[in-house]
PDB file of N, CA and C in Angstrom:
ATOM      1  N   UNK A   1      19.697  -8.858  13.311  1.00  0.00           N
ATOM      2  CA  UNK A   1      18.689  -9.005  14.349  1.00  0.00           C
ATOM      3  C   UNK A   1      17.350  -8.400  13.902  1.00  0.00           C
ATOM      4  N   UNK A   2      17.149  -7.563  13.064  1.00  0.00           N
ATOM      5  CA  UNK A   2      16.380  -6.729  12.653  1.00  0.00           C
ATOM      6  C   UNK A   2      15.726  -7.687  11.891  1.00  0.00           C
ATOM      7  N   UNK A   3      16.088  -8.723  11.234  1.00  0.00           N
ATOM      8  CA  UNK A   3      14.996  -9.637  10.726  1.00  0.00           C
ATOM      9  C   UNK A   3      14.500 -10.663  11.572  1.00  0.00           C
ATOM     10  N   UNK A   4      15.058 -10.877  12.320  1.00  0.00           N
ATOM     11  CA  UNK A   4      14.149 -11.593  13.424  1.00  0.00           C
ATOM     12  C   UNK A   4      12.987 -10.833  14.275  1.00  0.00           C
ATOM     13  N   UNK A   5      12.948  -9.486  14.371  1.00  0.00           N
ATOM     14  CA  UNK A   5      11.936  -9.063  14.700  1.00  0.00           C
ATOM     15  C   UNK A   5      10.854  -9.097  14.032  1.00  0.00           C
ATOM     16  N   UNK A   6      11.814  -8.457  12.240  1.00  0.00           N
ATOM     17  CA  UNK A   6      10.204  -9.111  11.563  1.00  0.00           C
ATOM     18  C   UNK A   6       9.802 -10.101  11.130  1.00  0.00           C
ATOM     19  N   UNK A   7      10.423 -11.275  10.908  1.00  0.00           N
ATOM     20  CA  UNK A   7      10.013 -12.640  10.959  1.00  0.00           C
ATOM     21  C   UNK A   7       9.348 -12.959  12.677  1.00  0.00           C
ATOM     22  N   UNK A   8       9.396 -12.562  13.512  1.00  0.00           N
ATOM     23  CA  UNK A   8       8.591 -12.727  14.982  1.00  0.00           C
ATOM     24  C   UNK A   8       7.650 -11.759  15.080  1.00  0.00           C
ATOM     25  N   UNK A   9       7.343 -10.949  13.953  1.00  0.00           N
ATOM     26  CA  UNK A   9       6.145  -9.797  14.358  1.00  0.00           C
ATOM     27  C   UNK A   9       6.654  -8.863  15.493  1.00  0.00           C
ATOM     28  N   UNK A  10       7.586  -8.897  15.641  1.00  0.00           N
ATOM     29  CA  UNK A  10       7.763  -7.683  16.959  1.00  0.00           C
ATOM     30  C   UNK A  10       8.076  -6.185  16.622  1.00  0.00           C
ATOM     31  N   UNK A  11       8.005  -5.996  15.528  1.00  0.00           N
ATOM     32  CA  UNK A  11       8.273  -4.543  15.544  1.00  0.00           C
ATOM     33  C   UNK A  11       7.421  -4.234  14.105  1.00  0.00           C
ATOM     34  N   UNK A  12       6.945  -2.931  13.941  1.00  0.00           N
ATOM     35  CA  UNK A  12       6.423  -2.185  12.691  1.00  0.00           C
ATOM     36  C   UNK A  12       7.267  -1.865  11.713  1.00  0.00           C
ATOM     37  N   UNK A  13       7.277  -2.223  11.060  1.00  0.00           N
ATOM     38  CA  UNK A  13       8.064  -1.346  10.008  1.00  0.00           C
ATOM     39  C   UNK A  13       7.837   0.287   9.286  1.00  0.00           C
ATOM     40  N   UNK A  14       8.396   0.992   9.298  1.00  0.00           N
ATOM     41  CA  UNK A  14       7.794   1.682   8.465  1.00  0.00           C
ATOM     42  C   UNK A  14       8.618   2.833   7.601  1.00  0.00           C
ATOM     43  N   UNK A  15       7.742   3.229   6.765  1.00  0.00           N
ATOM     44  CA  UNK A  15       8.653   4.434   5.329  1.00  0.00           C
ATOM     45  C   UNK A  15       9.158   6.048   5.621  1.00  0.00           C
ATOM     46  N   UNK A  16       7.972   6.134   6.355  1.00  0.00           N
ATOM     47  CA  UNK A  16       7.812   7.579   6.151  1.00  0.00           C
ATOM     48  C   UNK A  16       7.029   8.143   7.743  1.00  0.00           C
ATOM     49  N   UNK A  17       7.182   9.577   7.788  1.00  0.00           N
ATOM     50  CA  UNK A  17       6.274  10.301   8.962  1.00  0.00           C
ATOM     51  C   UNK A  17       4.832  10.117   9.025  1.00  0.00           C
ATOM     52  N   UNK A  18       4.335   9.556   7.827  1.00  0.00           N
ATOM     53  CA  UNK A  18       3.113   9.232   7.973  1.00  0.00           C
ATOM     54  C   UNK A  18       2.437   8.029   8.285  1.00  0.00           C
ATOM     55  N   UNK A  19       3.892   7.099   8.104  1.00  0.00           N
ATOM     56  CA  UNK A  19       3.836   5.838   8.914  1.00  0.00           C
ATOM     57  C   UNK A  19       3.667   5.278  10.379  1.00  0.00           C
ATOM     58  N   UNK A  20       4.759   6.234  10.538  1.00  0.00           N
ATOM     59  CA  UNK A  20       5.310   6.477  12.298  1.00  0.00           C
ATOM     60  C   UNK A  20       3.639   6.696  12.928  1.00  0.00           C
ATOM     61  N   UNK A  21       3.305   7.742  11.908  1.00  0.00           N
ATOM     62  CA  UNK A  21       2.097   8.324  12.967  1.00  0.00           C
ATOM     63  C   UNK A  21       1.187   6.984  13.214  1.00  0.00           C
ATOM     64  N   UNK A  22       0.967   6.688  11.803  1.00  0.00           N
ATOM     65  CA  UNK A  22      -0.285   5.266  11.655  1.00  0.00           C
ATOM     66  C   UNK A  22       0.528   4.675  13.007  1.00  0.00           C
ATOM     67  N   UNK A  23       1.811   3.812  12.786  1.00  0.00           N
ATOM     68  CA  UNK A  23       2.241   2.814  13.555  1.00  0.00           C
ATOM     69  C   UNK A  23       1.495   3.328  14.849  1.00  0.00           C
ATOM     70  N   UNK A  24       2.162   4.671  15.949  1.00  0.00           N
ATOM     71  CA  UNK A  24       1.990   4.598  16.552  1.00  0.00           C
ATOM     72  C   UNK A  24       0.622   5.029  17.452  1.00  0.00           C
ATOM     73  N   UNK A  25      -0.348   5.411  16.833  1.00  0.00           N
ATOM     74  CA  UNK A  25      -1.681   5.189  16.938  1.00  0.00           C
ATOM     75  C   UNK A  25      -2.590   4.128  16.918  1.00  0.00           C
ATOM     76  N   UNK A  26      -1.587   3.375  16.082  1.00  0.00           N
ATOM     77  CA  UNK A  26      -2.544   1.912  16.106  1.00  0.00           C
ATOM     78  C   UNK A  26      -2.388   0.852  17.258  1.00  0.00           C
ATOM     79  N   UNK A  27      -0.539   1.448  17.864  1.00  0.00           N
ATOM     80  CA  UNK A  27      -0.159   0.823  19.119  1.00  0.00           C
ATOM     81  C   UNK A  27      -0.658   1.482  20.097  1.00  0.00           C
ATOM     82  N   UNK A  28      -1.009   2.467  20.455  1.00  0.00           N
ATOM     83  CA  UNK A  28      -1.666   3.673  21.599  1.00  0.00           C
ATOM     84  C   UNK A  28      -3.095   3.020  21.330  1.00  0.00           C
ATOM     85  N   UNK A  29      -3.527   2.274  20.553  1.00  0.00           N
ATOM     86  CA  UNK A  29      -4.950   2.394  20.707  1.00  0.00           C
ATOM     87  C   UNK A  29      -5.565   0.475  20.682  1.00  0.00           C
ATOM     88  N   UNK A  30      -4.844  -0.371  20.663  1.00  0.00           N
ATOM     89  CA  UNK A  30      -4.989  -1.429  20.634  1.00  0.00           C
ATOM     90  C   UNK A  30      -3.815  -2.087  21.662  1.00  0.00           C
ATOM     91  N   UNK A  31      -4.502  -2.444  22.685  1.00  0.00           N
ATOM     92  CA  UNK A  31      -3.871  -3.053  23.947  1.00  0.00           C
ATOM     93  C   UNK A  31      -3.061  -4.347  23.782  1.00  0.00           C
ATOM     94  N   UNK A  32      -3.852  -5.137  22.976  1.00  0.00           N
ATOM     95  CA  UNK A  32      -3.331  -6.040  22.734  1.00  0.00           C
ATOM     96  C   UNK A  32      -2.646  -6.556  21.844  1.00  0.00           C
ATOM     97  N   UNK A  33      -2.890  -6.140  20.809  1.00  0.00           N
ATOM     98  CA  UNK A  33      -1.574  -5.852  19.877  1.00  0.00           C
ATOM     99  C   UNK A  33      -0.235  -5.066  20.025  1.00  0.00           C
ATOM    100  N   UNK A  34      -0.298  -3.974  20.944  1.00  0.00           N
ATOM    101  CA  UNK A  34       0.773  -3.234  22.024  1.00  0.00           C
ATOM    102  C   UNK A  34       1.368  -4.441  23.273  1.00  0.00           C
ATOM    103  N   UNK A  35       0.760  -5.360  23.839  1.00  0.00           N
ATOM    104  CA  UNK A  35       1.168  -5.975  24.458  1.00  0.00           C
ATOM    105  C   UNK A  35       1.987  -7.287  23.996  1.00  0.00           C
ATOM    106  N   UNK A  36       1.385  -8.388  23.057  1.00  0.00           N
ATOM    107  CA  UNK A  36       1.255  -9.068  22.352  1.00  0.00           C
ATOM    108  C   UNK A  36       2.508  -8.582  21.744  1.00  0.00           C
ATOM    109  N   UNK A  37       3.165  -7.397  20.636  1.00  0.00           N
ATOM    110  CA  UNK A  37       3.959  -7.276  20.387  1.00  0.00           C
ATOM    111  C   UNK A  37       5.770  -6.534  20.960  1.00  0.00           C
ATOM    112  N   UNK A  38       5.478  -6.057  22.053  1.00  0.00           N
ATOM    113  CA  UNK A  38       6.176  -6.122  23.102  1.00  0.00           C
ATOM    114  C   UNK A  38       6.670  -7.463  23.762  1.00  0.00           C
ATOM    115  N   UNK A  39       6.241  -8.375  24.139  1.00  0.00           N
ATOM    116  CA  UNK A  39       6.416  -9.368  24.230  1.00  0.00           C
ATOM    117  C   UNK A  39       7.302 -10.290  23.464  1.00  0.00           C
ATOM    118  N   UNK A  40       6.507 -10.089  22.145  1.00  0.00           N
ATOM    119  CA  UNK A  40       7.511 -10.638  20.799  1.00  0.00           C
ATOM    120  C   UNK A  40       9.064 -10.479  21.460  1.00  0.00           C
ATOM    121  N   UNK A  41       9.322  -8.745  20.944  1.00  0.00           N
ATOM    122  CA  UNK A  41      10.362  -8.408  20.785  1.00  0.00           C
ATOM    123  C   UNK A  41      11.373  -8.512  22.085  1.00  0.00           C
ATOM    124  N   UNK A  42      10.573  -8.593  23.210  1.00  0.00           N
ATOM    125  CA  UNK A  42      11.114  -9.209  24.531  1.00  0.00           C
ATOM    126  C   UNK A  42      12.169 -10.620  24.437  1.00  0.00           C
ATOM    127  N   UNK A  43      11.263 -11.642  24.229  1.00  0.00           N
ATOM    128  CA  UNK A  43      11.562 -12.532  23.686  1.00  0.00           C
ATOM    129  C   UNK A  43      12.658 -12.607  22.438  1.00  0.00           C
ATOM    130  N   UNK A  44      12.837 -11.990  21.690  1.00  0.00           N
ATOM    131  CA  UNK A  44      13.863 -11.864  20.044  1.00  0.00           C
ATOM    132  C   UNK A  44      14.954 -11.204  21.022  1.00  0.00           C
ATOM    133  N   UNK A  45      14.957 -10.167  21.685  1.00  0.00           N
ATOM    134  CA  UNK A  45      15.908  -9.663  22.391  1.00  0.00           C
ATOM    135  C   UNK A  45      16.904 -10.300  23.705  1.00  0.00           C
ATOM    136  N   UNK A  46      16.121 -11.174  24.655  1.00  0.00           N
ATOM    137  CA  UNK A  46      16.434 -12.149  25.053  1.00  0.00           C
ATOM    138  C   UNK A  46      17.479 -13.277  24.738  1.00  0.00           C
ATOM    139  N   UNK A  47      16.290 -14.037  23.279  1.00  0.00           N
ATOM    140  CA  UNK A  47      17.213 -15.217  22.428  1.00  0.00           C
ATOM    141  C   UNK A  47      18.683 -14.556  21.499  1.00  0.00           C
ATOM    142  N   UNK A  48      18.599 -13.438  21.820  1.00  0.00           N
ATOM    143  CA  UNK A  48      19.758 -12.428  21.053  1.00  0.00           C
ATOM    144  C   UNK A  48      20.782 -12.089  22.068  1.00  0.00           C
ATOM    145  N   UNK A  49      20.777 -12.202  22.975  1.00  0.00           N
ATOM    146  CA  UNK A  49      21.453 -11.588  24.158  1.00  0.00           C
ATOM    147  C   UNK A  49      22.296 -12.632  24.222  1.00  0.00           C
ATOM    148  N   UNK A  50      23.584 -11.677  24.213  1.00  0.00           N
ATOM    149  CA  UNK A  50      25.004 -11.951  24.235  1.00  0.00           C
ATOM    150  C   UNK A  50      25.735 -11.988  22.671  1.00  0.00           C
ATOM    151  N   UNK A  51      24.931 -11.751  21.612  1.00  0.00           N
ATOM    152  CA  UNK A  51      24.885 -11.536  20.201  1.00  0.00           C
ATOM    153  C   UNK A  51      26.446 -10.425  20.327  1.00  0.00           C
ATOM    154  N   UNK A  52      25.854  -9.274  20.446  1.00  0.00           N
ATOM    155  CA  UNK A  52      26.838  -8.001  20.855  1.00  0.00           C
ATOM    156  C   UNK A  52      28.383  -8.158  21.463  1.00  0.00           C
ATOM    157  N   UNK A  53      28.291  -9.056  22.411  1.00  0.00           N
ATOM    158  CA  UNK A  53      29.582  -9.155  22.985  1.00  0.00           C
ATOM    159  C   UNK A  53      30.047 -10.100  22.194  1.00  0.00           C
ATOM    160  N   UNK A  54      29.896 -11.082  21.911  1.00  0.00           N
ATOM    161  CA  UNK A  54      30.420 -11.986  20.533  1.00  0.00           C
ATOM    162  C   UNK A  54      31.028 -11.467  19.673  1.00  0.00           C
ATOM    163  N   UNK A  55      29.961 -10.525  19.180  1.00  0.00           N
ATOM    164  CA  UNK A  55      30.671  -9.451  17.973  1.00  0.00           C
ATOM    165  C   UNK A  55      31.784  -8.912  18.387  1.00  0.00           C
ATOM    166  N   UNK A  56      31.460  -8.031  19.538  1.00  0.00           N
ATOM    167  CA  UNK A  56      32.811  -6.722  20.245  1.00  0.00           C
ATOM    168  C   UNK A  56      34.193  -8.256  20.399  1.00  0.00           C
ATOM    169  N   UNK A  57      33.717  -9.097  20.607  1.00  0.00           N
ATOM    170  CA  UNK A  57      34.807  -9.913  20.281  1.00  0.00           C
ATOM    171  C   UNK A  57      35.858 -10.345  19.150  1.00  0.00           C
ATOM    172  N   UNK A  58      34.684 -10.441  18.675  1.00  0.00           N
ATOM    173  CA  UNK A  58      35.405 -11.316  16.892  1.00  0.00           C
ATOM    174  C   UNK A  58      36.247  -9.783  16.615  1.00  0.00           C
ATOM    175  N   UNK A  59      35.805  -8.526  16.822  1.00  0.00           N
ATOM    176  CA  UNK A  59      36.280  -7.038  16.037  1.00  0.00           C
ATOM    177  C   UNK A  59      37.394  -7.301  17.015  1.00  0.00           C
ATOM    178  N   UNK A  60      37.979  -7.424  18.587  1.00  0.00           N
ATOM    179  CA  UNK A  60      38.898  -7.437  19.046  1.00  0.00           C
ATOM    180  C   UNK A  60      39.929  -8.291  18.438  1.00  0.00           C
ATOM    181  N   UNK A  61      39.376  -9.293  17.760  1.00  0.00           N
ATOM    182  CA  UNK A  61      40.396 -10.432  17.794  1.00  0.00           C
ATOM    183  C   UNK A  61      40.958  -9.829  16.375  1.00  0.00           C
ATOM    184  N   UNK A  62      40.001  -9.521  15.346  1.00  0.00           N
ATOM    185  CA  UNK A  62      40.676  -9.049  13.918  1.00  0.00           C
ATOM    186  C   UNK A  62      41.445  -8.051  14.347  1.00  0.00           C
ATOM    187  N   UNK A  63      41.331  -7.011  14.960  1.00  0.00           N
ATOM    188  CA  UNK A  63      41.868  -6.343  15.246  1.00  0.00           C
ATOM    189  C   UNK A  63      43.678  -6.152  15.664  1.00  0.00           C
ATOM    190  N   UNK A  64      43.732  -7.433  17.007  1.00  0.00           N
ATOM    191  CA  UNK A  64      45.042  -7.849  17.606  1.00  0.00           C
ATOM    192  C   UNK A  64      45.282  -8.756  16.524  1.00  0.00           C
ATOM    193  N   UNK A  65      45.019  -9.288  15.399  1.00  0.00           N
ATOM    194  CA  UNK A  65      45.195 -10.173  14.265  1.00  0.00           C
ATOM    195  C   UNK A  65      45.239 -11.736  14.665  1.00  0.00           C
ATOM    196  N   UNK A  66      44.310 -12.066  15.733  1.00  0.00           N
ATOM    197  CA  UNK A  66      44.025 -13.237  16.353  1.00  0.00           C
ATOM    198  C   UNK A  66      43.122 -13.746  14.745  1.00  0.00           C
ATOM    199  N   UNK A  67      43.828 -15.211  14.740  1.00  0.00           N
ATOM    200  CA  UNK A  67      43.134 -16.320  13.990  1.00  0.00           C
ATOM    201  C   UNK A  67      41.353 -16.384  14.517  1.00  0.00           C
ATOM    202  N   UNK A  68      40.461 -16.260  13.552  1.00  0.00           N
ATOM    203  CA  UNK A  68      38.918 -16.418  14.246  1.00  0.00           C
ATOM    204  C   UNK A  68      38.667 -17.412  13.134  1.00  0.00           C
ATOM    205  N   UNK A  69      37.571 -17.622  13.346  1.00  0.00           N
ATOM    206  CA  UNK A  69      36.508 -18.821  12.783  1.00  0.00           C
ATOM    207  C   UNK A  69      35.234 -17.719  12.540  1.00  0.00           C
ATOM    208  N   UNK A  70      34.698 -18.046  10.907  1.00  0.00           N
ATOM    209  CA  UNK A  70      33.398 -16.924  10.901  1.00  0.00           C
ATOM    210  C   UNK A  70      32.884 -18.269  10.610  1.00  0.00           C
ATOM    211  N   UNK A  71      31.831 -18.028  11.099  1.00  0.00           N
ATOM    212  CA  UNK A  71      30.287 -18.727  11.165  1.00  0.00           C
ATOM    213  C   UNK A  71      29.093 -18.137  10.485  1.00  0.00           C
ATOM    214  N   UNK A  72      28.013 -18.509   9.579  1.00  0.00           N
ATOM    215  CA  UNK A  72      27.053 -17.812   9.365  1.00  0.00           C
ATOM    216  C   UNK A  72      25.824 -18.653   9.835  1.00  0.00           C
ATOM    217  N   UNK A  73      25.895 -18.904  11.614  1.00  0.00           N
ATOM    218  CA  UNK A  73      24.601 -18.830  12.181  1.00  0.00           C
ATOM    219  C   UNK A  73      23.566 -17.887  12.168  1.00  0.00           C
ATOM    220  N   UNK A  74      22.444 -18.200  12.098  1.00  0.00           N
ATOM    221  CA  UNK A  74      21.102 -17.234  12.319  1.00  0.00           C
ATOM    222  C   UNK A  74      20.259 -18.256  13.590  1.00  0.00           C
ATOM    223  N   UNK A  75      20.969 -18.502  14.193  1.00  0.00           N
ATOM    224  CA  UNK A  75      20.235 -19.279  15.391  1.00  0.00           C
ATOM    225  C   UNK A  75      19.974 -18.314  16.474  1.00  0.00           C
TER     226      UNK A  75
END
């Protein structure tokens, strides 16, 4: 999921404490790029939702040694 944020621009990346700081000064101080990217990740989180329980699934089923099907969607 973490690359869909940054392929959608929704989140900063960053290295180090001196990043964090840049990042979050540049979001405290530009409205619309704070908004604008909130939004993004609104959206990525959304089209992701129900991702999680899928998973907690497939781990139940290996688990009880239920037959699954793996898929390598990125949809």
């Amino acid at each position: 999921i973490i690359n869909e944020f940054k392929n959608q621009d929704a989140c900063i990346q960053i290295q180090n404490e001196k990043e964090l700081f840049n990042a979050f000064q540049t979001l405290l101080n530009d409205d619309e790029l704070r908004d604008d990217m909130s939004t993004r990740a609104a959206e990525v989180c959304l089209k992701s939702q129900g991702s999680l329980q899928e998973q907690c699934n497939t781990i139940l089923k290996i688990i009880r040694g239920d037959k699954i099907e793996i898929s390598n969607s990125n949809n």
